[in-house]
mmCIF file of C-alpha atoms and ligand atoms in Angstrom:
data_model
loop_
_atom_site.group_PDB
_atom_site.id
_atom_site.type_symbol
_atom_site.label_atom_id
_atom_site.label_comp_id
_atom_site.label_asym_id
_atom_site.label_seq_id
_atom_site.Cartn_x
_atom_site.Cartn_y
_atom_site.Cartn_z
ATOM 1 C CA UNK A 1 -0.161 -0.142 -0.059
ATOM 2 C CA UNK A 2 1.275 3.764 -0.749
ATOM 3 C CA UNK A 3 1.833 4.872 2.565
ATOM 4 C CA UNK A 4 1.080 8.428 1.171
ATOM 5 C CA UNK A 5 -2.491 7.665 0.869
ATOM 6 C CA UNK A 6 -3.212 4.832 3.493
ATOM 7 C CA UNK A 7 -5.091 7.050 6.028
ATOM 8 C CA UNK A 8 -7.327 8.455 3.122
ATOM 9 C CA UNK A 9 -8.872 5.177 2.650
ATOM 10 C CA UNK A 10 -10.290 5.059 5.949
ATOM 11 C CA UNK A 11 -12.378 8.105 4.994
ATOM 12 C CA UNK A 12 -13.803 6.634 2.054
ATOM 13 C CA UNK A 13 -17.244 4.296 2.083
ATOM 14 C CA UNK A 14 -15.955 0.726 2.183
ATOM 15 C CA UNK A 15 -17.351 -0.333 -1.025
ATOM 16 C CA UNK A 16 -14.992 2.355 -3.035
ATOM 17 C CA UNK A 17 -11.785 1.101 -1.536
ATOM 18 C CA UNK A 18 -10.713 -1.661 -3.689
ATOM 19 C CA UNK A 19 -10.697 0.391 -6.927
ATOM 20 C CA UNK A 20 -9.080 3.283 -5.327
ATOM 21 C CA UNK A 21 -6.594 0.959 -4.212
ATOM 22 C CA UNK A 22 -6.284 -0.637 -7.611
ATOM 23 C CA UNK A 23 -5.366 3.065 -9.127
ATOM 24 C CA UNK A 24 -3.440 4.969 -6.388
ATOM 25 C CA UNK A 25 -1.376 2.216 -5.028
ATOM 26 C CA UNK A 26 -0.432 1.045 -8.377
ATOM 27 C CA UNK A 27 3.414 1.158 -8.797
ATOM 28 C CA UNK A 28 2.992 3.681 -11.995
ATOM 29 C CA UNK A 29 0.307 5.941 -10.383
ATOM 30 C CA UNK A 30 2.032 9.587 -11.074
ATOM 31 C CA UNK A 31 -0.449 11.985 -10.053
ATOM 32 C CA UNK A 32 -2.151 11.565 -13.624
ATOM 33 C CA UNK A 33 -5.791 9.921 -13.904
ATOM 34 C CA UNK A 34 -6.833 8.827 -17.590
ATOM 35 C CA UNK A 35 -10.187 9.222 -18.844
ATOM 36 C CA UNK A 36 -10.486 5.391 -18.465
ATOM 37 C CA UNK A 37 -9.393 5.465 -14.962
ATOM 38 C CA UNK A 38 -11.886 8.569 -14.432
ATOM 39 C CA UNK A 39 -14.677 6.307 -15.835
ATOM 40 C CA UNK A 40 -13.749 3.333 -13.703
ATOM 41 C CA UNK A 41 -13.759 5.668 -10.239
ATOM 42 C CA UNK A 42 -17.138 7.222 -11.763
ATOM 43 C CA UNK A 43 -18.919 3.961 -12.099
ATOM 44 C CA UNK A 44 -17.470 2.597 -9.092
ATOM 45 C CA UNK A 45 -18.888 5.849 -6.890
ATOM 46 C CA UNK A 46 -21.689 6.691 -8.751
ATOM 47 C CA UNK A 47 -20.518 10.318 -8.882
ATOM 48 C CA UNK A 48 -20.677 13.105 -11.637
ATOM 49 C CA UNK A 49 -16.891 13.945 -12.696
ATOM 50 C CA UNK A 50 -17.109 17.153 -10.590
ATOM 51 C CA UNK A 51 -18.173 15.276 -7.691
ATOM 52 C CA UNK A 52 -15.294 12.828 -8.225
ATOM 53 C CA UNK A 53 -12.626 15.460 -8.376
ATOM 54 C CA UNK A 54 -13.967 16.885 -5.255
ATOM 55 C CA UNK A 55 -13.601 13.586 -3.736
ATOM 56 C CA UNK A 56 -9.935 13.101 -4.976
ATOM 57 C CA UNK A 57 -9.259 16.538 -3.399
ATOM 58 C CA UNK A 58 -7.340 14.822 -0.492
ATOM 59 C CA UNK A 59 -5.292 12.491 -2.625
ATOM 60 C CA UNK A 60 -3.749 15.529 -4.570
ATOM 61 C CA UNK A 61 -3.365 17.487 -1.014
ATOM 62 C CA UNK A 62 -1.438 14.331 0.201
ATOM 63 C CA UNK A 63 1.328 15.405 -2.372
ATOM 64 C CA UNK A 64 2.130 18.463 -0.314
ATOM 65 C CA UNK A 65 5.527 19.414 0.873
ATOM 66 C CA UNK A 66 4.974 21.991 3.729
ATOM 67 C CA UNK A 67 7.776 22.097 6.308
ATOM 68 C CA UNK A 68 6.681 25.387 7.260
ATOM 69 C CA UNK A 69 2.931 25.993 7.000
ATOM 70 C CA UNK A 70 1.785 22.513 7.851
ATOM 71 C CA UNK A 71 -1.273 23.903 5.504
ATOM 72 C CA UNK A 72 -1.769 20.889 2.654
ATOM 73 C CA UNK A 73 -3.638 22.085 -0.522
ATOM 74 C CA UNK A 74 -4.501 20.026 -3.501
ATOM 75 C CA UNK A 75 -5.409 20.997 -6.780
ATOM 76 C CA UNK A 76 -6.619 18.892 -9.827
ATOM 77 C CA UNK A 77 -6.709 20.073 -13.413
ATOM 78 C CA UNK A 78 -8.602 18.830 -16.538
ATOM 79 C CA UNK A 79 -6.616 18.929 -19.725
ATOM 80 C CA UNK A 80 -7.972 19.013 -22.976
ATOM 81 C CA UNK A 81 -7.141 15.622 -23.466
ATOM 82 C CA UNK A 82 -9.260 14.838 -20.840
ATOM 83 C CA UNK A 83 -6.514 13.365 -18.243
ATOM 84 C CA UNK A 84 -6.806 14.611 -14.724
ATOM 85 C CA UNK A 85 -3.541 16.011 -13.023
ATOM 86 C CA UNK A 86 -2.738 16.431 -9.685
ATOM 87 C CA UNK A 87 -1.190 19.474 -7.932
ATOM 88 C CA UNK A 88 0.077 20.107 -4.118
ATOM 89 C CA UNK A 89 1.922 23.070 -2.449
ATOM 90 C CA UNK A 90 5.558 22.970 -2.263
ATOM 91 C CA UNK A 91 7.797 24.876 0.080
ATOM 92 C CA UNK A 92 11.172 25.222 0.972
ATOM 93 C CA UNK A 93 12.791 25.519 4.526
ATOM 94 C CA UNK A 94 15.481 28.050 4.676
ATOM 95 C CA UNK A 95 15.006 29.913 1.293
ATOM 96 C CA UNK A 96 12.586 33.091 1.026
ATOM 97 C CA UNK A 97 9.165 32.211 0.583
ATOM 98 C CA UNK A 98 9.020 33.470 -3.079
ATOM 99 C CA UNK A 99 10.365 30.196 -3.753
ATOM 100 C CA UNK A 100 7.293 28.512 -2.491
ATOM 101 C CA UNK A 101 4.988 26.761 -5.169
ATOM 102 C CA UNK A 102 0.993 27.094 -4.696
ATOM 103 C CA UNK A 103 -0.735 23.862 -5.657
ATOM 104 C CA UNK A 104 -2.767 25.559 -8.443
ATOM 105 C CA UNK A 105 0.638 26.342 -10.209
ATOM 106 C CA UNK A 106 2.070 22.738 -9.152
ATOM 107 C CA UNK A 107 -1.241 20.985 -10.808
ATOM 108 C CA UNK A 108 -1.087 23.441 -14.179
ATOM 109 C CA UNK A 109 2.590 23.105 -14.624
ATOM 110 C CA UNK A 110 2.337 19.457 -14.034
ATOM 111 C CA UNK A 111 -0.062 19.243 -16.708
ATOM 112 C CA UNK A 112 1.873 21.688 -19.006
ATOM 113 C CA UNK A 113 4.811 19.310 -18.630
ATOM 114 C CA UNK A 114 2.941 16.241 -19.578
ATOM 115 C CA UNK A 115 2.300 18.048 -22.642
ATOM 116 C CA UNK A 116 -1.222 19.600 -22.180
ATOM 117 C CA UNK A 117 -1.730 22.266 -24.361
ATOM 118 C CA UNK A 118 -4.843 23.919 -22.383
ATOM 119 C CA UNK A 119 -6.624 23.425 -19.288
ATOM 120 C CA UNK A 120 -10.257 23.207 -19.106
ATOM 121 C CA UNK A 121 -11.165 23.477 -15.255
ATOM 122 C CA UNK A 122 -9.157 23.663 -11.863
ATOM 123 C CA UNK A 123 -10.734 21.935 -8.625
ATOM 124 C CA UNK A 124 -8.935 23.156 -5.323
ATOM 125 C CA UNK A 125 -9.768 22.293 -1.832
ATOM 126 C CA UNK A 126 -9.718 26.088 -0.815
ATOM 127 C CA UNK A 127 -10.132 29.279 -2.964
ATOM 128 C CA UNK A 128 -7.421 30.315 -4.778
ATOM 129 C CA UNK A 129 -5.271 32.862 -3.434
ATOM 130 C CA UNK A 130 -4.637 36.303 -5.742
ATOM 131 C CA UNK A 131 -1.129 35.011 -6.584
ATOM 132 C CA UNK A 132 -3.176 31.939 -8.228
ATOM 133 C CA UNK A 133 -5.690 33.861 -9.845
ATOM 134 C CA UNK A 134 -3.298 36.423 -11.482
ATOM 135 C CA UNK A 135 -1.014 33.038 -12.528
ATOM 136 C CA UNK A 136 -4.109 31.215 -14.011
ATOM 137 C CA UNK A 137 -4.931 34.340 -15.909
ATOM 138 C CA UNK A 138 -1.760 33.988 -17.944
ATOM 139 C CA UNK A 139 -3.208 30.754 -19.548
ATOM 140 C CA UNK A 140 -4.237 30.314 -22.883
ATOM 141 C CA UNK A 141 -7.389 29.327 -21.805
ATOM 142 C CA UNK A 142 -7.767 31.921 -18.978
ATOM 143 C CA UNK A 143 -11.090 32.974 -20.435
ATOM 144 C CA UNK A 144 -12.719 30.024 -20.379
ATOM 145 C CA UNK A 145 -11.518 28.122 -17.178
ATOM 146 C CA UNK A 146 -13.787 27.434 -14.860
ATOM 147 C CA UNK A 147 -12.605 26.893 -11.169
ATOM 148 C CA UNK A 148 -14.567 24.479 -8.975
ATOM 149 C CA UNK A 149 -14.607 24.313 -5.054
ATOM 150 C CA UNK A 150 -15.834 21.917 -2.738
ATOM 151 C CA UNK A 151 -19.539 22.695 -1.680
ATOM 152 C CA UNK A 152 -19.652 25.721 -4.209
ATOM 153 C CA UNK A 153 -21.047 26.250 -7.891
ATOM 154 C CA UNK A 154 -18.178 26.085 -10.480
ATOM 155 C CA UNK A 155 -17.745 29.947 -11.278
ATOM 156 C CA UNK A 156 -15.274 31.380 -14.110
ATOM 157 C CA UNK A 157 -11.775 32.429 -13.738
ATOM 158 C CA UNK A 158 -12.820 35.933 -14.749
ATOM 159 C CA UNK A 159 -16.009 35.917 -11.656
ATOM 160 C CA UNK A 160 -12.898 35.351 -9.332
ATOM 161 C CA UNK A 161 -10.623 37.846 -11.010
ATOM 162 C CA UNK A 162 -12.902 40.772 -12.228
ATOM 163 C CA UNK A 163 -11.478 43.571 -14.525
ATOM 164 C CA UNK A 164 -8.386 41.348 -14.644
ATOM 165 C CA UNK A 165 -4.942 42.607 -15.900
ATOM 166 C CA UNK A 166 -3.275 40.195 -18.165
ATOM 167 C CA UNK A 167 -0.732 39.100 -21.113
ATOM 168 C CA UNK A 168 -3.281 41.080 -23.320
ATOM 169 C CA UNK A 169 -2.776 44.558 -21.733
ATOM 170 C CA UNK A 170 0.806 44.039 -22.511
ATOM 171 C CA UNK A 171 0.203 43.281 -26.352
ATOM 172 C CA UNK A 172 0.886 39.138 -25.774
ATOM 173 C CA UNK A 173 -1.700 36.955 -27.636
ATOM 174 C CA UNK A 174 0.106 33.847 -26.916
ATOM 175 C CA UNK A 175 -0.612 32.560 -23.315
ATOM 176 C CA UNK A 176 0.804 29.882 -20.748
ATOM 177 C CA UNK A 177 0.508 26.545 -22.140
ATOM 178 C CA UNK A 178 0.020 27.494 -26.013
ATOM 179 C CA UNK A 179 2.483 25.219 -28.177
ATOM 180 C CA UNK A 180 5.973 27.059 -28.655
ATOM 181 C CA UNK A 181 9.412 26.013 -29.684
ATOM 182 C CA UNK A 182 12.007 29.004 -29.632
ATOM 183 C CA UNK A 183 14.738 26.458 -31.514
ATOM 184 C CA UNK A 184 17.671 27.089 -29.489
ATOM 185 C CA UNK A 185 20.550 24.467 -29.402
ATOM 186 C CA UNK A 186 24.273 24.112 -27.723
ATOM 187 C CA UNK A 187 27.232 22.505 -28.952
ATOM 188 C CA UNK A 188 27.421 21.325 -25.383
ATOM 189 C CA UNK A 189 25.916 17.534 -25.832
ATOM 190 C CA UNK A 190 25.907 16.763 -22.263
ATOM 191 C CA UNK A 191 22.598 14.647 -22.039
ATOM 192 C CA UNK A 192 20.889 16.731 -18.766
ATOM 193 C CA UNK A 193 22.464 20.253 -20.512
ATOM 194 C CA UNK A 194 20.340 19.028 -23.686
ATOM 195 C CA UNK A 195 17.232 18.371 -21.342
ATOM 196 C CA UNK A 196 17.687 21.647 -19.925
ATOM 197 C CA UNK A 197 17.542 23.192 -23.519
ATOM 198 C CA UNK A 198 14.478 21.143 -24.454
ATOM 199 C CA UNK A 199 12.766 22.684 -21.350
ATOM 200 C CA UNK A 200 14.054 26.110 -22.401
ATOM 201 C CA UNK A 201 12.711 25.774 -25.643
ATOM 202 C CA UNK A 202 8.993 25.252 -24.317
ATOM 203 C CA UNK A 203 9.339 28.137 -21.866
ATOM 204 C CA UNK A 204 6.805 31.258 -21.460
ATOM 205 C CA UNK A 205 8.891 34.344 -21.291
ATOM 206 C CA UNK A 206 7.529 36.832 -23.723
ATOM 207 C CA UNK A 207 8.289 39.636 -20.949
ATOM 208 C CA UNK A 208 11.707 39.257 -20.595
ATOM 209 C CA UNK A 209 12.657 36.863 -23.247
ATOM 210 C CA UNK A 210 14.958 34.900 -20.771
ATOM 211 C CA UNK A 211 13.426 31.587 -22.039
ATOM 212 C CA UNK A 212 14.965 29.071 -19.658
ATOM 213 C CA UNK A 213 14.837 25.497 -18.236
ATOM 214 C CA UNK A 214 15.794 23.344 -15.700
ATOM 215 C CA UNK A 215 16.977 19.357 -16.046
ATOM 216 C CA UNK A 216 17.019 16.960 -12.720
ATOM 217 C CA UNK A 217 19.190 13.870 -12.964
ATOM 218 C CA UNK A 218 18.293 11.630 -9.892
ATOM 219 C CA UNK A 219 20.805 8.717 -8.391
ATOM 220 C CA UNK A 220 18.535 6.103 -10.122
ATOM 221 C CA UNK A 221 18.807 7.772 -13.262
ATOM 222 C CA UNK A 222 15.676 9.373 -13.620
ATOM 223 C CA UNK A 223 15.339 12.830 -15.314
ATOM 224 C CA UNK A 224 12.196 15.372 -15.333
ATOM 225 C CA UNK A 225 12.876 18.868 -16.980
ATOM 226 C CA UNK A 226 10.628 22.046 -16.090
ATOM 227 C CA UNK A 227 10.046 25.067 -18.135
ATOM 228 C CA UNK A 228 10.143 28.770 -16.962
ATOM 229 C CA UNK A 229 6.364 30.194 -16.545
ATOM 230 C CA UNK A 230 6.878 34.020 -16.827
ATOM 231 C CA UNK A 231 3.679 36.142 -15.793
ATOM 232 C CA UNK A 232 2.556 39.352 -17.085
ATOM 233 C CA UNK A 233 2.335 40.675 -13.370
ATOM 234 C CA UNK A 234 5.958 39.433 -12.679
ATOM 235 C CA UNK A 235 5.757 38.177 -9.178
ATOM 236 C CA UNK A 236 3.853 35.011 -9.937
ATOM 237 C CA UNK A 237 6.128 33.795 -12.349
ATOM 238 C CA UNK A 238 7.228 30.279 -11.952
ATOM 239 C CA UNK A 239 10.831 29.774 -12.028
ATOM 240 C CA UNK A 240 11.852 26.371 -14.415
ATOM 241 C CA UNK A 241 13.278 24.834 -10.942
ATOM 242 C CA UNK A 242 10.075 24.646 -9.234
ATOM 243 C CA UNK A 243 8.444 23.518 -12.529
ATOM 244 C CA UNK A 244 10.652 20.349 -12.512
ATOM 245 C CA UNK A 245 10.718 19.772 -8.565
ATOM 246 C CA UNK A 246 6.799 19.411 -9.110
ATOM 247 C CA UNK A 247 7.488 16.702 -11.709
ATOM 248 C CA UNK A 248 9.323 15.037 -9.457
ATOM 249 C CA UNK A 249 6.929 15.559 -6.421
ATOM 250 C CA UNK A 250 3.928 13.954 -8.322
ATOM 251 C CA UNK A 251 6.122 10.928 -9.243
ATOM 252 C CA UNK A 252 6.635 10.913 -5.239
ATOM 253 C CA UNK A 253 10.517 11.148 -5.693
ATOM 254 C CA UNK A 254 12.160 12.211 -2.527
ATOM 255 C CA UNK A 255 14.304 15.492 -3.348
ATOM 256 C CA UNK A 256 17.066 13.928 -1.257
ATOM 257 C CA UNK A 257 17.784 11.673 -4.004
ATOM 258 C CA UNK A 258 18.347 14.573 -6.540
ATOM 259 C CA UNK A 259 22.115 13.904 -7.916
ATOM 260 C CA UNK A 260 22.535 16.723 -10.387
ATOM 261 C CA UNK A 261 20.951 19.674 -12.054
ATOM 262 C CA UNK A 262 21.445 21.636 -15.338
ATOM 263 C CA UNK A 263 19.981 25.298 -15.682
ATOM 264 C CA UNK A 264 19.846 26.918 -19.421
ATOM 265 C CA UNK A 265 19.168 30.540 -19.864
ATOM 266 C CA UNK A 266 20.031 33.260 -22.345
ATOM 267 C CA UNK A 267 23.118 35.157 -22.248
ATOM 268 C CA UNK A 268 22.399 38.804 -20.735
ATOM 269 C CA UNK A 269 18.733 38.753 -20.503
ATOM 270 C CA UNK A 270 17.197 41.342 -18.332
ATOM 271 C CA UNK A 271 16.726 38.950 -15.345
ATOM 272 C CA UNK A 272 18.405 35.550 -14.514
ATOM 273 C CA UNK A 273 17.612 32.497 -12.517
ATOM 274 C CA UNK A 274 20.843 31.400 -11.439
ATOM 275 C CA UNK A 275 21.303 33.052 -7.906
ATOM 276 C CA UNK A 276 17.848 31.508 -7.030
ATOM 277 C CA UNK A 277 18.339 28.309 -8.201
ATOM 278 C CA UNK A 278 21.603 27.898 -6.687
ATOM 279 C CA UNK A 279 20.272 28.872 -3.554
ATOM 280 C CA UNK A 280 17.245 26.809 -3.434
ATOM 281 C CA UNK A 281 19.637 23.617 -4.716
ATOM 282 C CA UNK A 282 21.551 24.535 -1.600
ATOM 283 C CA UNK A 283 18.701 24.383 0.708
ATOM 284 C CA UNK A 284 17.526 21.224 -0.604
ATOM 285 C CA UNK A 285 21.175 19.513 -0.547
ATOM 286 C CA UNK A 286 24.377 21.364 -0.875
ATOM 287 C CA UNK A 287 25.948 17.844 -2.520
ATOM 288 C CA UNK A 288 23.868 18.280 -5.619
ATOM 289 C CA UNK A 289 25.885 18.870 -8.703
ATOM 290 C CA UNK A 290 25.300 21.896 -10.841
ATOM 291 C CA UNK A 291 25.551 22.715 -14.411
ATOM 292 C CA UNK A 292 24.848 26.701 -15.907
ATOM 293 C CA UNK A 293 25.006 27.251 -19.518
ATOM 294 C CA UNK A 294 23.708 30.663 -20.925
ATOM 295 C CA UNK A 295 23.016 30.637 -24.745
ATOM 296 C CA UNK A 296 23.314 33.467 -27.038
ATOM 297 C CA UNK A 297 20.092 35.454 -28.153
HETATM 298 ZN ZN1 ZN B 301 -2.148 30.577 -4.455
#
């Protein structure tokens, strides 16, 4: 049994437990539910999809890493492929709070890195904070996105963020998660650097043009990458290291097993992720090997 979910089975009706365990305790479960699995869970519970997502929120929140607040938030987004992606908040001891990832950012960046190009709706166990409302307003689907909370009717993001400020106010038409390839490459053929450049090429940085990406290799050889998600309001931007760490978090991988990290960004851009990336990695484990590459624009 997956110890992460163990306590949750006691809160479920007894006739749900076998089906839930078959999915959530499977070694292949990594915070994503396929439409077939959603259907299976709906058949077992007789819940409609929204009710099911609310029921699943504690399973998403079970991925939270909250050494500071101990306040666990779970989010579930539905992608255009009808897959559901879990997200949970992520905090870091001994660095400033700006490094924190909120559950909504986690679920959205999780779906993005798994190849989704649009988010249809998001279900959260607490009302989205102002920072997350602004983060979600960057999405290509921000005008259509619906937000579902437990015990409330679904509302549109625009109802949660009236008279919003967003990319279009700065003349940007292509939102976060729109497919893009910035087309950068490097003569450096190190595999992890190549991975970081793949992430850089998918990044959303229309305001600073500091396209950037991070790749992480674990001690067991697993690799993940994260692309930078910039925001029109700047502060809700999600750095590439955080996006990569969310991929590990949702696979249930332990950050103490990170072997090495590569950061790729643009040379002489108006901002840099270098200092914060090094600082946060240092706080996670000072022994993590780190490679940095800056590409000419
Ligand atoms: Zn938030």
